[in-house]
Short mmCIF file of C-alpha atoms and ligand atoms in Angstrom, two decimals:
data_model
loop_
_atom_site.label_atom_id
_atom_site.label_comp_id
_atom_site.label_asym_id
_atom_site.label_seq_id
_atom_site.Cartn_x
_atom_site.Cartn_y
_atom_site.Cartn_z
CA MET G 1 118.70 103.76 97.88
CA GLU G 2 118.52 104.00 101.67
CA ARG G 3 115.14 102.72 102.87
CA ARG G 4 112.91 105.28 104.52
CA LYS G 5 112.17 104.67 108.19
CA LYS G 6 108.98 102.76 108.94
CA GLY G 7 107.21 105.63 110.70
CA THR G 8 107.66 107.81 107.62
CA ILE G 9 106.35 105.08 105.33
CA CYS G 10 103.31 104.55 107.59
CA VAL G 11 102.37 108.21 107.28
CA GLN G 12 103.59 109.12 103.79
CA GLY G 13 103.97 105.87 101.82
CA GLY G 14 101.77 104.79 98.92
CA TRP G 15 99.76 107.77 97.73
CA GLN G 16 101.99 110.38 96.08
CA PRO G 17 99.80 113.31 95.00
CA SER G 18 101.08 115.66 92.35
CA LYS G 19 100.25 119.35 91.98
CA GLY G 20 96.67 120.15 92.86
CA GLU G 21 95.73 116.58 93.81
CA PRO G 22 94.21 115.69 97.20
CA ARG G 23 96.75 115.37 100.00
CA VAL G 24 94.72 112.50 101.47
CA LEU G 25 94.36 109.26 99.52
CA PRO G 26 91.00 109.53 97.70
CA ILE G 27 88.48 106.69 97.58
CA TYR G 28 88.17 105.85 93.89
CA GLN G 29 84.59 104.69 94.29
CA SER G 30 84.28 103.59 90.68
CA THR G 31 83.97 100.14 89.18
CA THR G 32 85.18 101.32 85.77
CA PHE G 33 87.72 103.61 84.12
CA LYS G 34 87.41 105.55 80.89
CA TYR G 35 89.49 105.27 77.69
CA ASP G 36 89.47 107.17 74.41
CA THR G 37 90.01 104.36 71.94
CA SER G 38 89.08 100.73 71.74
CA GLU G 39 92.73 99.85 71.22
CA GLN G 40 93.81 101.47 74.49
CA MET G 41 91.37 99.25 76.31
CA ALA G 42 92.41 96.16 74.34
CA ASP G 43 96.06 96.68 75.37
CA LEU G 44 95.00 96.63 79.00
CA PHE G 45 93.12 93.38 78.53
CA ASP G 46 96.21 91.86 76.88
CA LEU G 47 98.39 93.03 79.82
CA LYS G 48 100.46 94.99 77.26
CA GLU G 49 99.83 98.22 79.13
CA ALA G 50 99.45 98.83 82.87
CA GLY G 51 96.28 100.69 83.78
CA TYR G 52 92.89 100.52 85.37
CA PHE G 53 89.81 99.18 83.67
CA TYR G 54 87.73 97.32 86.19
CA THR G 55 87.92 97.42 90.01
CA ARG G 56 87.69 93.63 90.35
CA LEU G 57 91.27 93.58 89.01
CA GLN G 58 92.77 96.83 90.23
CA ASN G 59 91.75 100.13 91.76
CA PRO G 60 93.97 103.17 92.45
CA THR G 61 92.96 103.41 96.13
CA ASN G 62 93.81 99.76 96.70
CA ASP G 63 97.06 100.04 94.79
CA ALA G 64 98.23 103.01 96.87
CA VAL G 65 97.63 101.05 100.09
CA ALA G 66 99.28 97.93 98.63
CA ALA G 67 102.29 100.09 97.68
CA LYS G 68 102.54 101.36 101.25
CA ILE G 69 102.44 97.83 102.70
CA CYS G 70 104.95 96.75 100.04
CA GLU G 71 107.39 99.50 101.06
CA LEU G 72 106.93 98.66 104.76
CA GLU G 73 107.80 95.01 104.08
CA GLY G 74 110.65 95.87 101.70
CA GLY G 75 109.04 93.99 98.80
CA VAL G 76 108.82 94.63 95.06
CA ALA G 77 105.09 94.10 94.41
CA ALA G 78 101.91 93.77 96.48
CA MET G 79 98.16 93.47 96.21
CA LEU G 80 95.19 93.81 98.54
CA THR G 81 92.57 91.11 98.98
CA SER G 82 89.10 91.13 100.52
CA SER G 83 90.30 89.34 103.68
CA GLY G 84 93.27 87.63 105.26
CA GLN G 85 91.69 84.31 104.31
CA ALA G 86 91.65 85.36 100.65
CA ALA G 87 95.31 86.47 100.91
CA ASN G 88 96.45 83.09 102.21
CA PHE G 89 94.27 81.23 99.72
CA TYR G 90 95.67 83.22 96.77
CA ALA G 91 99.24 83.00 98.06
CA ILE G 92 99.08 79.19 97.90
CA PHE G 93 96.70 78.75 94.96
CA ASN G 94 98.86 81.03 92.79
CA ILE G 95 101.55 78.32 92.71
CA CYS G 96 99.69 75.12 93.65
CA SER G 97 97.09 73.25 91.66
CA ALA G 98 95.42 69.83 91.88
CA GLY G 99 98.05 67.16 92.53
CA ASP G 100 100.41 69.56 94.29
CA HIS G 101 101.48 69.59 97.93
CA PHE G 102 102.86 72.09 100.43
CA VAL G 103 104.28 71.98 103.94
CA CYS G 104 102.90 74.12 106.74
CA ALA G 105 103.66 74.83 110.40
CA SER G 106 100.87 73.36 112.53
CA ALA G 107 100.72 76.35 114.88
CA ILE G 108 98.65 78.64 112.67
CA TYR G 109 95.37 80.54 112.78
CA GLY G 110 92.35 78.21 112.94
CA GLY G 111 90.76 79.68 109.82
CA THR G 112 93.92 79.13 107.81
CA TYR G 113 94.23 75.60 109.19
CA ASN G 114 90.73 74.81 107.98
CA LEU G 115 91.34 76.42 104.57
CA PHE G 116 94.49 74.36 104.08
CA ALA G 117 93.40 71.05 105.61
CA VAL G 118 89.81 70.88 104.37
CA THR G 119 89.05 73.29 101.53
CA LEU G 120 92.31 73.06 99.59
CA LYS G 121 92.10 69.29 99.91
CA LYS G 122 88.79 69.42 98.03
CA LEU G 123 90.67 71.21 95.24
CA GLY G 124 93.23 68.39 95.15
CA ILE G 125 95.97 70.31 96.98
CA GLU G 126 97.49 68.44 99.90
CA VAL G 127 99.18 69.86 102.97
CA THR G 128 101.49 68.26 105.53
CA PHE G 129 101.56 69.99 108.92
CA VAL G 130 104.82 70.01 110.82
CA ASP G 131 105.91 71.00 114.31
CA GLN G 132 107.76 74.25 113.60
CA ASP G 133 110.06 73.69 116.59
CA ALA G 134 111.18 70.25 115.38
CA PRO G 135 114.77 69.80 114.15
CA GLU G 136 115.43 70.68 110.51
CA GLU G 137 116.03 67.05 109.46
CA GLU G 138 112.65 66.05 110.82
CA ILE G 139 110.75 68.83 109.04
CA ALA G 140 112.69 68.06 105.84
CA ARG G 141 111.03 64.63 105.74
CA ALA G 142 107.67 66.27 105.01
CA PHE G 143 108.85 67.51 101.59
CA ARG G 144 107.93 65.55 98.46
CA PRO G 145 108.77 65.86 94.77
CA ASN G 146 105.43 67.69 94.22
CA THR G 147 105.90 70.12 97.15
CA LYS G 148 105.49 73.74 96.01
CA ALA G 149 105.76 75.90 99.14
CA LEU G 150 106.48 76.12 102.86
CA PHE G 151 104.12 78.21 105.04
CA GLY G 152 104.20 79.53 108.61
CA GLU G 153 103.09 82.45 110.82
CA THR G 154 105.73 84.78 112.27
CA ILE G 155 103.77 84.85 115.55
CA ALA G 156 101.06 82.21 115.55
CA ASN G 157 97.46 83.10 116.39
CA PRO G 158 96.64 82.10 119.12
CA ALA G 159 99.60 79.88 120.12
CA CYS G 160 101.94 82.93 120.38
CA SER G 161 104.82 80.79 119.09
CA VAL G 162 107.56 82.57 117.14
CA LEU G 163 108.68 81.08 113.82
CA ASP G 164 112.40 80.49 113.28
CA ILE G 165 112.25 82.25 109.92
CA GLU G 166 115.87 81.53 108.91
CA LYS G 167 115.44 77.83 109.61
CA PHE G 168 112.23 77.76 107.58
CA ALA G 169 113.85 79.72 104.72
CA ARG G 170 116.73 77.21 104.60
CA LEU G 171 114.26 74.32 104.52
CA ALA G 172 112.21 75.91 101.74
CA HIS G 173 115.16 76.91 99.58
CA SER G 174 117.00 73.61 99.93
CA HIS G 175 113.85 72.01 98.49
CA GLY G 176 113.52 74.58 95.71
CA VAL G 177 110.32 76.22 96.98
CA PRO G 178 109.42 79.66 98.37
CA LEU G 179 108.78 80.41 102.04
CA ILE G 180 105.41 82.10 102.54
CA VAL G 181 104.96 83.82 105.90
CA ASP G 182 101.80 85.27 107.44
CA ASN G 183 103.13 88.37 109.19
CA THR G 184 99.80 89.58 110.63
CA PHE G 185 100.68 89.68 114.32
CA PRO G 186 104.06 91.46 114.48
CA THR G 187 103.28 93.61 111.39
CA PRO G 188 106.24 94.99 109.41
CA ILE G 189 106.78 97.46 112.26
CA ASN G 190 108.17 94.68 114.44
CA CYS G 191 109.33 92.09 111.90
CA CYS G 192 110.31 92.12 108.23
CA PRO G 193 110.43 88.43 107.22
CA PHE G 194 112.12 89.25 103.87
CA GLU G 195 115.24 90.29 105.79
CA TRP G 196 115.46 86.72 107.11
CA GLY G 197 114.87 84.87 103.85
CA ALA G 198 111.07 84.69 103.46
CA ASP G 199 109.91 85.10 99.86
CA ILE G 200 106.23 85.99 100.12
CA VAL G 201 104.45 87.71 103.02
CA THR G 202 100.71 87.72 103.66
CA HIS G 203 98.57 89.79 106.03
CA SER G 204 95.17 89.97 107.54
CA THR G 205 94.96 93.78 107.45
CA THR G 206 91.83 93.31 109.57
CA LYS G 207 94.07 93.17 112.65
CA TYR G 208 96.71 95.76 113.62
CA MET G 209 96.96 97.45 110.22
CA ASP G 210 93.36 98.59 110.34
CA GLY G 211 93.69 98.55 114.11
CA HIS G 212 90.22 99.88 114.86
CA ALA G 213 88.12 96.84 113.93
CA THR G 214 86.42 98.64 111.04
CA ALA G 215 87.39 96.75 107.87
CA VAL G 216 88.11 93.13 106.96
CA GLY G 217 90.99 92.89 104.49
CA GLY G 218 94.18 91.17 103.45
CA ALA G 219 97.41 91.71 101.53
CA ILE G 220 100.09 89.71 99.71
CA VAL G 221 103.63 91.05 99.22
CA ASP G 222 106.36 89.55 97.04
CA SER G 223 110.02 90.08 97.96
CA GLY G 224 111.02 89.47 94.33
CA ASN G 225 113.79 87.23 95.65
CA PHE G 226 112.49 83.82 94.60
CA ASP G 227 113.65 83.14 91.04
CA TRP G 228 110.73 81.14 89.60
CA ALA G 229 112.39 80.88 86.19
CA ALA G 230 115.77 79.60 87.44
CA PRO G 231 116.64 76.28 85.74
CA GLU G 232 116.29 74.37 89.03
CA HIS G 233 112.83 75.91 89.74
CA ALA G 234 111.10 76.51 86.40
CA ALA G 235 109.57 73.05 85.97
CA ARG G 236 108.05 73.20 89.44
CA PHE G 237 106.11 76.41 88.71
CA PRO G 238 104.64 76.01 85.21
CA GLY G 239 101.88 78.54 85.97
CA LEU G 240 104.51 81.26 86.13
CA THR G 241 107.10 79.98 83.66
CA THR G 242 105.01 78.61 80.76
CA PRO G 243 102.45 80.39 78.54
CA ASP G 244 99.06 81.30 80.05
CA GLU G 245 96.39 80.30 77.52
CA SER G 246 93.93 82.74 79.08
CA TYR G 247 96.28 85.63 78.14
CA HIS G 248 97.16 84.67 74.56
CA GLY G 249 100.16 82.61 75.58
CA LEU G 250 101.89 85.24 77.74
CA THR G 251 104.51 83.89 80.18
CA TYR G 252 104.48 85.79 83.48
CA THR G 253 108.16 85.46 84.37
CA GLU G 254 109.19 86.63 80.88
CA ALA G 255 106.74 89.52 80.69
CA PHE G 256 106.92 90.77 84.29
CA GLY G 257 110.20 89.59 85.85
CA LYS G 258 110.11 90.21 89.59
CA GLY G 259 106.46 91.28 89.30
CA ALA G 260 105.43 87.89 87.91
CA TYR G 261 103.88 86.37 91.04
CA ILE G 262 101.69 89.36 91.96
CA THR G 263 100.75 90.04 88.33
CA LYS G 264 99.60 86.44 87.93
CA ALA G 265 97.61 86.57 91.18
CA THR G 266 95.94 89.79 89.99
CA ALA G 267 95.40 88.89 86.36
CA GLN G 268 94.28 85.30 86.94
CA LEU G 269 93.02 84.83 90.48
CA MET G 270 91.35 88.22 90.94
CA ARG G 271 89.87 88.00 87.45
CA ASP G 272 88.42 84.54 88.09
CA LEU G 273 87.75 84.46 91.83
CA GLY G 274 87.19 88.15 92.56
CA ALA G 275 88.18 88.51 96.23
CA ILE G 276 88.94 92.22 95.81
CA GLN G 277 89.04 94.62 98.75
CA SER G 278 86.52 97.45 98.45
CA PRO G 279 88.20 100.86 97.96
CA GLN G 280 86.25 102.08 101.03
CA ASN G 281 87.92 99.43 103.16
CA ALA G 282 91.32 100.14 101.63
CA PHE G 283 90.85 103.79 102.62
CA LEU G 284 90.12 102.76 106.22
CA VAL G 285 93.12 100.43 106.32
CA ASN G 286 95.28 103.28 105.05
CA VAL G 287 94.12 105.61 107.81
CA GLY G 288 94.88 102.80 110.25
CA ILE G 289 98.40 102.28 108.93
CA GLU G 290 99.14 106.00 109.35
CA THR G 291 99.41 105.32 113.11
CA LEU G 292 100.54 101.67 113.00
CA HIS G 293 104.07 102.47 114.24
CA LEU G 294 102.70 104.39 117.24
CA ARG G 295 100.03 101.84 118.12
CA MET G 296 102.33 98.80 117.89
CA GLU G 297 104.69 100.37 120.40
CA ARG G 298 101.81 100.91 122.83
CA HIS G 299 100.27 97.46 122.22
CA CYS G 300 103.66 95.90 123.02
CA SER G 301 104.46 97.92 126.13
CA ASN G 302 100.93 97.36 127.47
CA ALA G 303 101.06 93.62 126.71
CA LEU G 304 104.41 93.27 128.45
CA ALA G 305 103.10 95.08 131.55
CA VAL G 306 100.00 92.83 131.53
CA ALA G 307 102.09 89.66 131.01
CA GLU G 308 104.34 90.62 133.93
CA PHE G 309 101.29 91.30 136.10
CA LEU G 310 99.72 87.94 135.20
CA ALA G 311 102.98 86.05 135.78
CA GLY G 312 103.04 87.42 139.33
CA ARG G 313 99.45 86.42 140.26
CA PRO G 314 98.79 83.27 142.31
CA GLU G 315 95.55 82.55 140.34
CA VAL G 316 97.49 82.28 137.06
CA ALA G 317 98.86 78.83 136.16
CA TRP G 318 100.85 79.95 133.09
CA VAL G 319 101.36 82.88 130.68
CA HIS G 320 102.61 82.74 127.08
CA TYR G 321 103.94 86.00 125.72
CA PRO G 322 107.06 85.94 123.54
CA GLY G 323 108.01 89.39 124.80
CA LEU G 324 108.20 88.07 128.36
CA GLU G 325 111.61 87.07 129.69
CA GLY G 326 111.69 83.34 130.36
CA ASP G 327 109.04 82.61 127.68
CA LYS G 328 109.81 79.60 125.49
CA TYR G 329 109.95 81.88 122.43
CA HIS G 330 111.70 84.86 124.03
CA ALA G 331 115.06 84.16 122.35
CA LEU G 332 113.50 83.89 118.88
CA ALA G 333 111.48 87.05 119.52
CA GLN G 334 114.68 88.87 120.53
CA LYS G 335 116.31 87.76 117.30
CA TYR G 336 113.50 88.50 114.84
CA MET G 337 111.47 91.21 116.62
CA LEU G 338 113.82 93.32 118.62
CA GLY G 339 111.42 96.25 118.83
CA GLY G 340 108.56 94.19 120.31
CA THR G 341 106.25 91.34 119.32
CA CYS G 342 102.53 92.13 119.41
CA GLY G 343 99.70 92.78 121.86
CA VAL G 344 98.32 89.26 122.03
CA LEU G 345 99.08 86.84 124.85
CA THR G 346 97.53 83.69 126.26
CA PHE G 347 97.24 82.51 129.82
CA GLY G 348 95.50 79.87 131.93
CA LEU G 349 93.98 80.08 135.39
CA HIS G 350 94.24 77.41 138.06
CA GLY G 351 90.89 75.67 138.26
CA GLY G 352 90.47 75.05 134.53
CA ARG G 353 87.67 75.86 132.15
CA ASP G 354 85.02 76.99 134.67
CA ARG G 355 87.37 79.42 136.38
CA SER G 356 88.32 80.91 133.00
CA VAL G 357 84.66 81.47 132.09
CA ALA G 358 83.82 83.00 135.49
CA PHE G 359 86.84 85.28 135.21
CA MET G 360 85.90 86.50 131.75
CA ASP G 361 82.30 87.14 132.77
CA SER G 362 83.60 89.35 135.60
CA LEU G 363 85.60 91.67 133.35
CA LYS G 364 84.28 95.23 133.03
CA PHE G 365 85.73 96.86 129.92
CA VAL G 366 87.99 94.13 128.56
CA ALA G 367 85.26 92.72 126.31
CA ILE G 368 84.48 89.22 125.10
CA VAL G 369 84.68 89.39 121.29
CA THR G 370 85.81 87.18 118.39
CA HIS G 371 88.52 89.54 117.32
CA VAL G 372 92.12 90.34 118.11
CA ALA G 373 94.59 93.08 117.50
CA ASP G 374 92.60 96.26 117.64
CA ALA G 375 92.73 99.31 119.85
CA ARG G 376 90.29 97.90 122.46
CA SER G 377 91.36 95.15 124.84
CA CYS G 378 89.41 91.94 124.41
CA VAL G 379 89.39 88.30 125.44
CA LEU G 380 88.29 85.03 123.92
CA HIS G 381 87.98 81.58 125.48
CA PRO G 382 88.62 79.14 122.62
CA ALA G 383 87.23 76.13 124.55
CA SER G 384 83.86 77.93 124.87
CA HIS G 385 83.89 79.78 121.54
CA THR G 386 86.06 79.08 118.49
CA HIS G 387 86.94 75.50 119.48
CA ARG G 388 83.78 74.57 121.42
CA GLN G 389 83.10 71.42 119.39
CA LEU G 390 86.33 69.82 120.69
CA SER G 391 86.66 67.64 123.80
CA ASP G 392 89.20 68.58 126.50
CA GLU G 393 91.45 65.85 125.15
CA GLN G 394 91.21 67.17 121.58
CA LEU G 395 91.76 70.72 122.83
CA ARG G 396 95.04 69.72 124.44
CA GLU G 397 96.13 67.96 121.26
CA ALA G 398 95.42 71.14 119.29
CA GLY G 399 97.63 73.07 121.69
CA VAL G 400 94.63 74.92 123.13
CA PRO G 401 94.13 73.67 126.69
CA PRO G 402 90.59 74.11 128.10
CA GLU G 403 91.67 76.84 130.51
CA LEU G 404 93.40 78.94 127.80
CA ILE G 405 92.29 82.57 127.55
CA ARG G 406 93.45 84.66 124.61
CA LEU G 407 93.90 88.26 125.67
CA SER G 408 94.41 90.94 123.04
CA VAL G 409 95.86 93.88 124.89
CA GLY G 410 94.66 97.19 123.48
CA ILE G 411 96.09 100.68 123.63
CA GLU G 412 94.11 101.91 126.63
CA ASP G 413 96.06 102.86 129.75
CA ALA G 414 97.91 99.75 130.98
CA ALA G 415 97.06 100.52 134.63
CA ASP G 416 93.32 100.37 133.83
CA ILE G 417 93.63 97.10 131.91
CA ILE G 418 95.52 95.56 134.82
CA ASP G 419 92.93 96.89 137.29
CA ASP G 420 90.14 95.25 135.32
CA LEU G 421 91.99 91.92 135.23
CA ARG G 422 92.74 92.18 138.96
CA GLN G 423 89.16 92.91 140.02
CA ALA G 424 87.87 90.02 137.85
CA MET G 425 90.38 87.65 139.45
CA GLU G 426 89.42 88.79 142.91
CA ARG G 427 85.76 88.19 142.16
C1 PLP V 1 92.68 86.78 111.38
C2 PLP V 1 93.81 86.10 110.74
C3 PLP V 1 93.71 85.60 109.44
C4 PLP V 1 92.44 85.68 108.63
O1 PLP V 1 92.18 87.01 108.31
P1 PLP V 1 90.70 87.59 108.02
O2 PLP V 1 91.01 89.00 107.66
O3 PLP V 1 89.89 87.41 109.25
O4 PLP V 1 90.17 86.80 106.86
C5 PLP V 1 94.83 85.01 108.88
N1 PLP V 1 95.98 84.90 109.58
C6 PLP V 1 96.10 85.36 110.85
C7 PLP V 1 97.40 85.21 111.57
C8 PLP V 1 95.02 85.98 111.47
O5 PLP V 1 95.15 86.42 112.73
#
């Protein structure tokens, strides 16, 4: 079947009311769901029947929003999580356990870096970080016999580097593991990683999908393309391909086919760890997604205008924006994100850290906040905020020089954003 266009999915995807039902996705504000017989309920607990029984596992509001995100990404199954952190944790933990290892691009969101490098390590799961721009042979050396996945961000937060998804997919598949991609920044409006070989996509819906800074949330989508049960893969993923004792010996790949990965993450990880998104938040995310296609266009055109303005200013030492011609990642952005990248860019002022702080303090409506990717323009100075415990030397090593300012360009009028930046520079 011909895929619907993204704008139509944003507005109409997910919730499909039948006769007499609400046109707008309702908030199923209920922890529990009613059944007529004990046996009906027992079948749900045995995963013999699909249905709702307890909101920690599934809720109709959440499922409608997950279905919309799934259709946008072109996947076969999806789930919502309480945050982007939970999405990335589940995405890895669903196929890795103590003694396992995965490979990850080093240019990723700081929270994810910490989750992978510190917290997963405490659970016995090891990660090797690689330079995503390194040649394939070099990255290949990071793989081990116990490697279970490869992970990267389509556009890294805050490095603004663009992942060569096809290269990463080749690396993953030649080592018999799935490629997991965090697609938060471009959103499926600007990039569909499954079309380039990614197997699993994750999101922090907190960012552009919500778009109004109202609800923290996450999502995981499965392309259905990675064949866990294939003879060359099955032994590597016993959690999916051998009986689950906690479900009377059910084997996910046998019982659920292409739905195996998401069903396992729901039935096991949600059941035991409980990082469910509240239906209220799912409702807000859904309202956000209804305009995602319109907002992304505006975020991108505004960010490009701002990047071009900054590149022409004598006070500005450098600008990173993959949408900008001449940017190191422009060619990759043109390949994978033809319609635009995202609204986030980074730049540095001559004069270093102190200049950056003085500049930010002089801004009028571009606010200083620890957030990105919502309707309102905002800035963050990692050296003073998120990374303030690091020395200048350590900052440079982390790819976050002391003068770096992260600017999340909103959907206000571009001329006003540029005016605010100009007056702060002149002061
Ligand atoms: C913000 C972010 C996360 C974490 O998401 P939360 O919703 O804040 O938990 C993960 N990945 C990327 C790329 C992000 O920008």
